[in-house]
Tab-separated table of C-alpha atoms in Angstrom:
chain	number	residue	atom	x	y	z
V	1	UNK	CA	12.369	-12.743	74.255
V	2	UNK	CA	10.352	-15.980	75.103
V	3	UNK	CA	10.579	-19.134	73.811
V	4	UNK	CA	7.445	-18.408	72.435
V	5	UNK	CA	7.768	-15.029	71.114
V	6	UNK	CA	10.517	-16.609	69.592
V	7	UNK	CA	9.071	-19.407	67.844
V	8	UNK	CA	6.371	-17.117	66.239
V	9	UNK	CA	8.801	-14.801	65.306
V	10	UNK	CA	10.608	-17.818	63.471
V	11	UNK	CA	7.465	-18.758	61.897
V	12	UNK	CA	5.842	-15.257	60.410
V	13	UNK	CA	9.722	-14.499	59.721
V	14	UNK	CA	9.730	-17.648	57.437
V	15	UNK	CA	6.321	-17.667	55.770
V	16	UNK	CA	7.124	-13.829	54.714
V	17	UNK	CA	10.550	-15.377	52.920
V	18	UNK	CA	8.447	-17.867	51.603
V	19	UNK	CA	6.163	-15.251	50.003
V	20	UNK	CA	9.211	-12.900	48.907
V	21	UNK	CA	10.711	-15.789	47.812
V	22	UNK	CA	7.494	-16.930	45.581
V	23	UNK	CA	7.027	-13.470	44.147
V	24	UNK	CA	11.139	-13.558	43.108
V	25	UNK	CA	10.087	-16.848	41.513
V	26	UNK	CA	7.231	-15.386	39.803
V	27	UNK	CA	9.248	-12.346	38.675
V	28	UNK	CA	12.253	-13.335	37.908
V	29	UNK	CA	12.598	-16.901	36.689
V	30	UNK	CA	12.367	-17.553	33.207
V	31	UNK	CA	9.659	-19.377	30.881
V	32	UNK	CA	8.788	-20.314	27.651
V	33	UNK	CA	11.159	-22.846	25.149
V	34	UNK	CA	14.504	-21.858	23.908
V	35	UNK	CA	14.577	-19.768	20.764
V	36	UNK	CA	11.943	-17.016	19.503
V	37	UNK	CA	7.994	-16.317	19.901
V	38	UNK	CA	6.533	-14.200	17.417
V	39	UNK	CA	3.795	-12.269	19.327
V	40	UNK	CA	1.521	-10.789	16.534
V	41	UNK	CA	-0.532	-7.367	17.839
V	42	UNK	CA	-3.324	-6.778	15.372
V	43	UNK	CA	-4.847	-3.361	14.834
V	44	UNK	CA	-7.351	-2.874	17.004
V	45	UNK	CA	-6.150	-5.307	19.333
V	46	UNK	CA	-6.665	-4.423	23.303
V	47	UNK	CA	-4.204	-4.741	26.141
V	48	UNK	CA	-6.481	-7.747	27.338
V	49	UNK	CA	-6.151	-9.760	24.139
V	50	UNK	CA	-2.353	-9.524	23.956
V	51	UNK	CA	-2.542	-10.930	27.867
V	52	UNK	CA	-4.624	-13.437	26.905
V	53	UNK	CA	-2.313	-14.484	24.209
V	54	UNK	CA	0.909	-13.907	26.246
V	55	UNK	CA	-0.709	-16.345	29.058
V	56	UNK	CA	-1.717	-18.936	26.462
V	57	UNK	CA	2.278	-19.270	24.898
V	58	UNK	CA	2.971	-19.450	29.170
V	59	UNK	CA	4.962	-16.521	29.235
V	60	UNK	CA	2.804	-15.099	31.917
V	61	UNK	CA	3.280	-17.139	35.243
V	62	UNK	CA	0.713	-14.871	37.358
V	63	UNK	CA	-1.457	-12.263	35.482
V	64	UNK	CA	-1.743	-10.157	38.855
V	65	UNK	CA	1.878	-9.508	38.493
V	66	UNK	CA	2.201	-9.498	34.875
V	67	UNK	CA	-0.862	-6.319	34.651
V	68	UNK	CA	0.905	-4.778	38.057
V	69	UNK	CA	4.487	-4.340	36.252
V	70	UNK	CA	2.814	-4.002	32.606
V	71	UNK	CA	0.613	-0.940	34.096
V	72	UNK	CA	3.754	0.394	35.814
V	73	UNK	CA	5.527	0.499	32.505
V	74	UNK	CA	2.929	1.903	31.056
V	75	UNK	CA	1.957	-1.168	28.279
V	76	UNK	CA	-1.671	-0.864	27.993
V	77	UNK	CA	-0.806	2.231	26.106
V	78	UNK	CA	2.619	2.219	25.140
V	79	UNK	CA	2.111	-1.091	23.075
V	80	UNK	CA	1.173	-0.567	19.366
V	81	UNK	CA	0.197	-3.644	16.946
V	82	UNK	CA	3.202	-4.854	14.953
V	83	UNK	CA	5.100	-7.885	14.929
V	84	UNK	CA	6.793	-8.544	18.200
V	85	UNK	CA	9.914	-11.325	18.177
V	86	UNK	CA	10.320	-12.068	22.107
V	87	UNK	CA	12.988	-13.861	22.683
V	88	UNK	CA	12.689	-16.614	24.670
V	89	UNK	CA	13.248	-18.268	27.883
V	90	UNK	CA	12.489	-14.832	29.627
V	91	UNK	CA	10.946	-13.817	32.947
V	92	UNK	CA	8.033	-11.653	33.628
V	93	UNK	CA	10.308	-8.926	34.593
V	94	UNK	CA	12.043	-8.738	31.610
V	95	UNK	CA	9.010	-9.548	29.137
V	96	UNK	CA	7.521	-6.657	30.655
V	97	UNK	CA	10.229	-4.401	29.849
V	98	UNK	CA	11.446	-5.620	26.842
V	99	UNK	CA	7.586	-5.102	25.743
V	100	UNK	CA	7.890	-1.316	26.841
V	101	UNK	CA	11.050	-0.716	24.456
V	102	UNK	CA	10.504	-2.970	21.862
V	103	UNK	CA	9.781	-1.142	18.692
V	104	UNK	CA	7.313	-3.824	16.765
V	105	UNK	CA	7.862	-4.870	13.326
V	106	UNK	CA	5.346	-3.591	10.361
V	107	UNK	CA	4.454	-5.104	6.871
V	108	UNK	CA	5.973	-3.533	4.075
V	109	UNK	CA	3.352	-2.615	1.494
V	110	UNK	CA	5.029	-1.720	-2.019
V	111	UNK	CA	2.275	-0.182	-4.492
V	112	UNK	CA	4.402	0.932	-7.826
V	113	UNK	CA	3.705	3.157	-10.043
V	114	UNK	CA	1.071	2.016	-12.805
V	115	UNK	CA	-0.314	-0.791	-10.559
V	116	UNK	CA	-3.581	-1.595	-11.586
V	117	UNK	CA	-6.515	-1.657	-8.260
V	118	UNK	CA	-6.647	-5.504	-8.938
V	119	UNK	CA	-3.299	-5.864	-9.004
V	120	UNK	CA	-2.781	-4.501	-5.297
V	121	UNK	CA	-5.686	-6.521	-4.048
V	122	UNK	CA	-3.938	-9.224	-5.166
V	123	UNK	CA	-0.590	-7.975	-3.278
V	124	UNK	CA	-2.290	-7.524	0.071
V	125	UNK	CA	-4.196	-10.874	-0.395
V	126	UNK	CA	-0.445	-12.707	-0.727
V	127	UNK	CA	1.164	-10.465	2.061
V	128	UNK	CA	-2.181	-11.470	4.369
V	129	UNK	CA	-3.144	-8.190	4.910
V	130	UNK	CA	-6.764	-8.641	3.681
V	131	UNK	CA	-8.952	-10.704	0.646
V	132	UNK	CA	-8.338	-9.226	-3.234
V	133	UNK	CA	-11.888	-9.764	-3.091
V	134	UNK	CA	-13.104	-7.864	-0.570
V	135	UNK	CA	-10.619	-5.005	-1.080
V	136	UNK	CA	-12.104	-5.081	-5.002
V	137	UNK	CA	-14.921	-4.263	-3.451
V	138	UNK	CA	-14.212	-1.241	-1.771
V	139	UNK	CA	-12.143	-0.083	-4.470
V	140	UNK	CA	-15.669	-0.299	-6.784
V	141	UNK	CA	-18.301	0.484	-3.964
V	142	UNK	CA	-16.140	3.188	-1.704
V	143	UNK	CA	-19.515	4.867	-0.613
V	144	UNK	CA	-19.861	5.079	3.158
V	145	UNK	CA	-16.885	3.047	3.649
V	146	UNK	CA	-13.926	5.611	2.364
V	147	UNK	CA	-13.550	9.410	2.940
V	148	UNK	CA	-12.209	11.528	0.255
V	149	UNK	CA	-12.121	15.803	0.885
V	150	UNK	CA	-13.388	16.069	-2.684
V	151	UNK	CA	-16.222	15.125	-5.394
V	152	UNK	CA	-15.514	12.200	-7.116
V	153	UNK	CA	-17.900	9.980	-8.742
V	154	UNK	CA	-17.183	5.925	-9.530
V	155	UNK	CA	-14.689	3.446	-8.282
V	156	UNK	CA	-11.449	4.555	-6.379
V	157	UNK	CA	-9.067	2.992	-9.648
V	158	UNK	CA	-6.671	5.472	-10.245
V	159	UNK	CA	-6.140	7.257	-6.371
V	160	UNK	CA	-4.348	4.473	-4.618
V	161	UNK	CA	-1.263	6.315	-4.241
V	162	UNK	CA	1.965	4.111	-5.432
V	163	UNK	CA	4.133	4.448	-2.528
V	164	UNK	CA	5.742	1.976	0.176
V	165	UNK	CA	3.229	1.436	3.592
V	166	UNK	CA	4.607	0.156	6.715
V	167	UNK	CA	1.142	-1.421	7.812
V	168	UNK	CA	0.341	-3.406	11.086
V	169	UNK	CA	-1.075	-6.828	11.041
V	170	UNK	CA	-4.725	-6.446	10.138
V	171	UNK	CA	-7.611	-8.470	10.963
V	172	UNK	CA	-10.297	-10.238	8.346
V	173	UNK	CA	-12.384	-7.264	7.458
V	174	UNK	CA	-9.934	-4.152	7.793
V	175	UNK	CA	-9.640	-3.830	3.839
V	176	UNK	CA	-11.479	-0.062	4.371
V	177	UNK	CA	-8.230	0.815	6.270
V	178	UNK	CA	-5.803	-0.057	3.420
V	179	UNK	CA	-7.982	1.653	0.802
V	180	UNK	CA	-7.702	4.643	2.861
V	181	UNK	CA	-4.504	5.394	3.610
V	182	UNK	CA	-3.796	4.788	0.141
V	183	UNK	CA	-6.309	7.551	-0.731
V	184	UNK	CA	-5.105	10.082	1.775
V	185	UNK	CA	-1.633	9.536	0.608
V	186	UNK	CA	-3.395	10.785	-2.664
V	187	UNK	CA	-4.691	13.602	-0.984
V	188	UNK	CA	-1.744	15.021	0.778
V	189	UNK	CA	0.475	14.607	-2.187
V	190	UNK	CA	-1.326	15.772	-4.954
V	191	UNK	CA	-4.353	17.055	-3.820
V	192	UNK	CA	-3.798	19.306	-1.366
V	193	UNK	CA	-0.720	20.637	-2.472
V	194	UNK	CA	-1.814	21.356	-6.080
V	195	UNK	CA	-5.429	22.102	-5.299
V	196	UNK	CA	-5.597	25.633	-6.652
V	197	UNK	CA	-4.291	24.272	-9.984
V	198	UNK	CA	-6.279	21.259	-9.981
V	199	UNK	CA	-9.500	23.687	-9.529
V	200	UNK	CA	-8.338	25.737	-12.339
V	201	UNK	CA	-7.363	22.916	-14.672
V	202	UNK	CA	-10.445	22.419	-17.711
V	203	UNK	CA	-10.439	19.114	-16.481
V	204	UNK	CA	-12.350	17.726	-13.524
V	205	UNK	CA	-10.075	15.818	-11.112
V	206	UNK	CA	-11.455	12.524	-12.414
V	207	UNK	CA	-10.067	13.248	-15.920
V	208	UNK	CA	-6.865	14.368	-14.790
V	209	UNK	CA	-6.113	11.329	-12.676
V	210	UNK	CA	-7.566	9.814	-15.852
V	211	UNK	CA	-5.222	11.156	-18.285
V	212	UNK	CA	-2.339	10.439	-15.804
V	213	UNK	CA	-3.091	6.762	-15.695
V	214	UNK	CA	-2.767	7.008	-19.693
V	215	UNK	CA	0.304	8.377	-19.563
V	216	UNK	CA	1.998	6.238	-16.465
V	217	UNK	CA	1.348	3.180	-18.119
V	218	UNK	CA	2.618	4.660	-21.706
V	219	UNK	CA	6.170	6.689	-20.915
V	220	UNK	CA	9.408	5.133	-19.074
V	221	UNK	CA	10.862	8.411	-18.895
V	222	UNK	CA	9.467	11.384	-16.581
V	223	UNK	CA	10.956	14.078	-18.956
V	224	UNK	CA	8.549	13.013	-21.738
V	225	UNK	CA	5.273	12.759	-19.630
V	226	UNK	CA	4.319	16.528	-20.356
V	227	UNK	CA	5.032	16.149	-23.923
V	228	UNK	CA	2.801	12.839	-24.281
V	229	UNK	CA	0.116	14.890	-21.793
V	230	UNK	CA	0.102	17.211	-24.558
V	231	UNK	CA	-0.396	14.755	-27.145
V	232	UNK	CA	-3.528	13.570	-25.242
V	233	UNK	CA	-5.181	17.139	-24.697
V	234	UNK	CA	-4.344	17.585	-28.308
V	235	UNK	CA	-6.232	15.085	-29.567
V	236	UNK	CA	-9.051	15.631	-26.969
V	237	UNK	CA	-9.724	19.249	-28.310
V	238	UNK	CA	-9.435	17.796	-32.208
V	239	UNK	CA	-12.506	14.846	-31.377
V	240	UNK	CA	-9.614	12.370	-32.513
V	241	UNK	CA	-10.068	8.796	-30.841
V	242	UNK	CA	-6.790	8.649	-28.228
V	243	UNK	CA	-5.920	5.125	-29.835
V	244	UNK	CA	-3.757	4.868	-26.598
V	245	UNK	CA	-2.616	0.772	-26.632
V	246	UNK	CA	-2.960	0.988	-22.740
V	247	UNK	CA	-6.269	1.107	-22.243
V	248	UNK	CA	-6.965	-1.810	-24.319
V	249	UNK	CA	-4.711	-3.725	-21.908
V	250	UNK	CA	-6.890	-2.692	-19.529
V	251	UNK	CA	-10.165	-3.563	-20.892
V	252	UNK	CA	-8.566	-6.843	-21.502
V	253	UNK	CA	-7.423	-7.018	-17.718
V	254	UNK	CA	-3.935	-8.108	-18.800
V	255	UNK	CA	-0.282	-6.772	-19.333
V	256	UNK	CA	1.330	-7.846	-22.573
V	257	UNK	CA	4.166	-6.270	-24.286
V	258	UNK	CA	2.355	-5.647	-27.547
V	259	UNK	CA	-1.191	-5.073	-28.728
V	260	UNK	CA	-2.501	-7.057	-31.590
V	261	UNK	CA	-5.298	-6.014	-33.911
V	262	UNK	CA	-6.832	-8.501	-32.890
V	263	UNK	CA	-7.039	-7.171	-29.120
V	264	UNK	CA	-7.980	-3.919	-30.758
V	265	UNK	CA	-11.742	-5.044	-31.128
V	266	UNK	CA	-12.513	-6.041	-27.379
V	267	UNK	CA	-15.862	-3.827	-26.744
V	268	UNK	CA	-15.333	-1.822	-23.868
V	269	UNK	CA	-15.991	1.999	-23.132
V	270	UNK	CA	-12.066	1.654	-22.238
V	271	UNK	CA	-11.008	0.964	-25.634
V	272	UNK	CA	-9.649	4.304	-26.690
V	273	UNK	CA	-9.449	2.792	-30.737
V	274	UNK	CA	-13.415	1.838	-30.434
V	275	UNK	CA	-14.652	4.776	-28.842
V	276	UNK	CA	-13.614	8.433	-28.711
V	277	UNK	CA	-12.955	10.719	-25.966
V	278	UNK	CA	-11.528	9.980	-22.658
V	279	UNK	CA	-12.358	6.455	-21.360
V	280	UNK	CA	-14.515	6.202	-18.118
V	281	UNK	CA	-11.779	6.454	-15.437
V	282	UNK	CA	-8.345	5.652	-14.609
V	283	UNK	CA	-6.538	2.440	-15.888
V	284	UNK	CA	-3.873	2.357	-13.095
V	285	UNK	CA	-2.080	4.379	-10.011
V	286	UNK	CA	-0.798	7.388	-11.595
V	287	UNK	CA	2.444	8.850	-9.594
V	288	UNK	CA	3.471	12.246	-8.940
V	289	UNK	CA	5.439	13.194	-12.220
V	290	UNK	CA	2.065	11.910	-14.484
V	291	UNK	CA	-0.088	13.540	-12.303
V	292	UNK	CA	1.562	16.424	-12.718
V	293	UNK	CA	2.496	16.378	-16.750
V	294	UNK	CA	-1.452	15.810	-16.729
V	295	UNK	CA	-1.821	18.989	-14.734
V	296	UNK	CA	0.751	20.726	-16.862
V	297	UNK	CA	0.938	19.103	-20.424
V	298	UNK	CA	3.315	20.513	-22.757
V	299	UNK	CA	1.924	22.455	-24.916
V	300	UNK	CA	3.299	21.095	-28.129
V	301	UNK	CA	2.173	20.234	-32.218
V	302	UNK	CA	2.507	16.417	-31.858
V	303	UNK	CA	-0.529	14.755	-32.367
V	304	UNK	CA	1.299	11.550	-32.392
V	305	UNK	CA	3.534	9.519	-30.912
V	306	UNK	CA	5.452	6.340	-31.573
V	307	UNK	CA	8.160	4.302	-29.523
V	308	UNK	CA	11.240	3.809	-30.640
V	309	UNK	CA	13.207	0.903	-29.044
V	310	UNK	CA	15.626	3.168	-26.894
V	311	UNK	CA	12.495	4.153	-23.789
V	312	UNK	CA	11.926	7.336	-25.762
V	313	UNK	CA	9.001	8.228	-28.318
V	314	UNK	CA	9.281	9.882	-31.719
V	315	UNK	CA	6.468	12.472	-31.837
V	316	UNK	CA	4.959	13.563	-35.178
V	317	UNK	CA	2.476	16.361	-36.169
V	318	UNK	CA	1.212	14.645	-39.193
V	319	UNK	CA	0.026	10.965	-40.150
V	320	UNK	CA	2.527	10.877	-42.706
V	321	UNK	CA	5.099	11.839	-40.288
V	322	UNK	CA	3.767	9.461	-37.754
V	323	UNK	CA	3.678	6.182	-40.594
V	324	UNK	CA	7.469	6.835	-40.857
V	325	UNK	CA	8.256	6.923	-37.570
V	326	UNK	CA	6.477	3.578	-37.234
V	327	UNK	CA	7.881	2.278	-40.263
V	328	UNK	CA	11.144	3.382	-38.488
V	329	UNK	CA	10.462	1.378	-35.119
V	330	UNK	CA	9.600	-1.648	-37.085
V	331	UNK	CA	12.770	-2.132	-38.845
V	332	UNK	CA	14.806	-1.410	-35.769
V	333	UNK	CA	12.821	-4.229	-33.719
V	334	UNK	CA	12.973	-6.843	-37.040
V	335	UNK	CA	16.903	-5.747	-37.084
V	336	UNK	CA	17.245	-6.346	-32.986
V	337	UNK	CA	14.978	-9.747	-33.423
V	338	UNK	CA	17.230	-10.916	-36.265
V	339	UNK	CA	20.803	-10.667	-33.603
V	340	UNK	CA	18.737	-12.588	-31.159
């Protein structure tokens, strides 16, 4: 070989080390500050905003590479929103494959039984999934915002299924998505299983969701939800007013641990001791065993019912039965307030 084959050879020989050497560098050495980066993936996020993001915190040393190994691992699908803690210094060879197995964090979404709509606007407001606000409003105005497989007329109070959500982040505006879910939760737990029933019951769907509220809010224990379902119907078929002290609470748009006669006179079509008959909707997320005794109430006598300081009623057929029962429950509470 010549001198100057040589040299050239020595020369292309050392500017392709230079540019294995760069790429290496690229790949393989570490960036970012000690510790942790939360990367947050927002539904409805694309593969090019999560780039964008990733070069911004200068994790991403060349984007060329960074979309070559990402696309090889498969990340512009594989990646779902969630909550991502990368952990960090970390090179683009890693971050890439750490992003393909990562399993993303979600945000945990507890709606309990007997929650009231405003109540879990309020929760998603404080866990930032969305404004009370404008979830309110979707709750009141669903039309041509929320689906629903069956005829229901008014505000979506009473079908937010109580259950626990694992949600992803959401963006300013995705309140529709949260109502929904909720509501098909509804649907494949109650609804569709129990549809024949439901389309046999004397009630419309409304009324039983209705009546389920009623007795959610009013009855600690599942085993006496049929018997206070029958209590309701009861009354229903007699003309009696319910005189049910929940939905006064919930014309009053509070939770208090007794009614006063005082809170007895709020006007509202809700107030089941002003106005006879079944109140206008829901007062609350109904769950599965109160959906159910409203499907299947007891049928029973009792016409009324009192409680009785243990999380059970005493049920009565008569008034005069029912004044003793109170009379009863009254000096138990005057006999527990006197030990306090």
């Amino acid at each position: 070989m010549s001198r100057r084959r040589f040299t050239l050879f020595c020369v292309l020989a050392s500017f392709v080390l230079a540019v294995i050497s760069w790429i290496l560098w690229l790949l393989l050495t570490p960036t970012g500050t000690q510790g942790t980066f939360v990367l947050v993936i927002y539904r409805g996020d694309t593969f090019d905003q999560v780039k964008l993001e990733l070069e911004r915190q200068r994790l991403i040393r060349s984007r060329f590479w960074f979309e070559r190994l990402a696309r090889w691992k498969g990340l512009p699908t594989k990646l779902k929103a969630g909550i991502y803690r990368i952990p960090t210094p970390i090179s683009l060879w890693q971050l890439t494959k750490w992003l393909a197995e990562a399993k993303p964090e979600l945000v945990r979404l507890t709606i309990w039984e007997g929650m009231m709509a405003r109540e879990i606007a309020e929760r998603v407001e404080r866990l930032g999934l969305g404004e009370a606000e404008k979830f309110m409003e979707i709750v009141k105005n669903p039309q041509g915002k929320v689906r629903l497989p069956f005829d229901w007329q008014g505000d979506l109070e009473g079908l937010l299924f109580p259950a626990t959500y694992y949600v992803p982040p959401l963006r300013p505006g995705d309140e529709a998505y949260l109502v929904q879910i909720m509501v098909d939760a509804f649907v494949e737990r109650f609804w569709k299983p129990y549809r024949d029933e439901i389309e046999k019951s004397p009630f419309t769907l409304r009324q039983l969701v209705t009546i389920a509220s009623m007795v959610q809010w009013e009855v600690k224990m599942d085993e006496e939800r049929p018997i206070v379902a029958g209590v309701i119907v009861n009354r229903l078929k007699r003309g009696m007013k319910l005189e049910i002290d929940a939905t006064v609470l919930y014309a009053l748009g509070q939770r208090k641990r007794r009614v006063l006669y005082r809170d007895l006179k709020v006007d509202s079509p809700y107030n089941t001791y002003r106005y006879a008959g079944l109140p206008p909707g829901p007062i609350c997320s109904p769950g599965l065993p109160s959906l159910l005794a409203a499907l299947r109430p007891a049928e029973v006598p009792y016409l009324y019912y009192v409680v009785r300081g243990d999380g059970y009623h005493t049920f009565s057929v008569t008034y005069e039965e029912h004044l003793k029962a109170v009379q009863a429950y009254r000096r138990w509470r005057a006999k527990q307030q006197g030990r306090q």
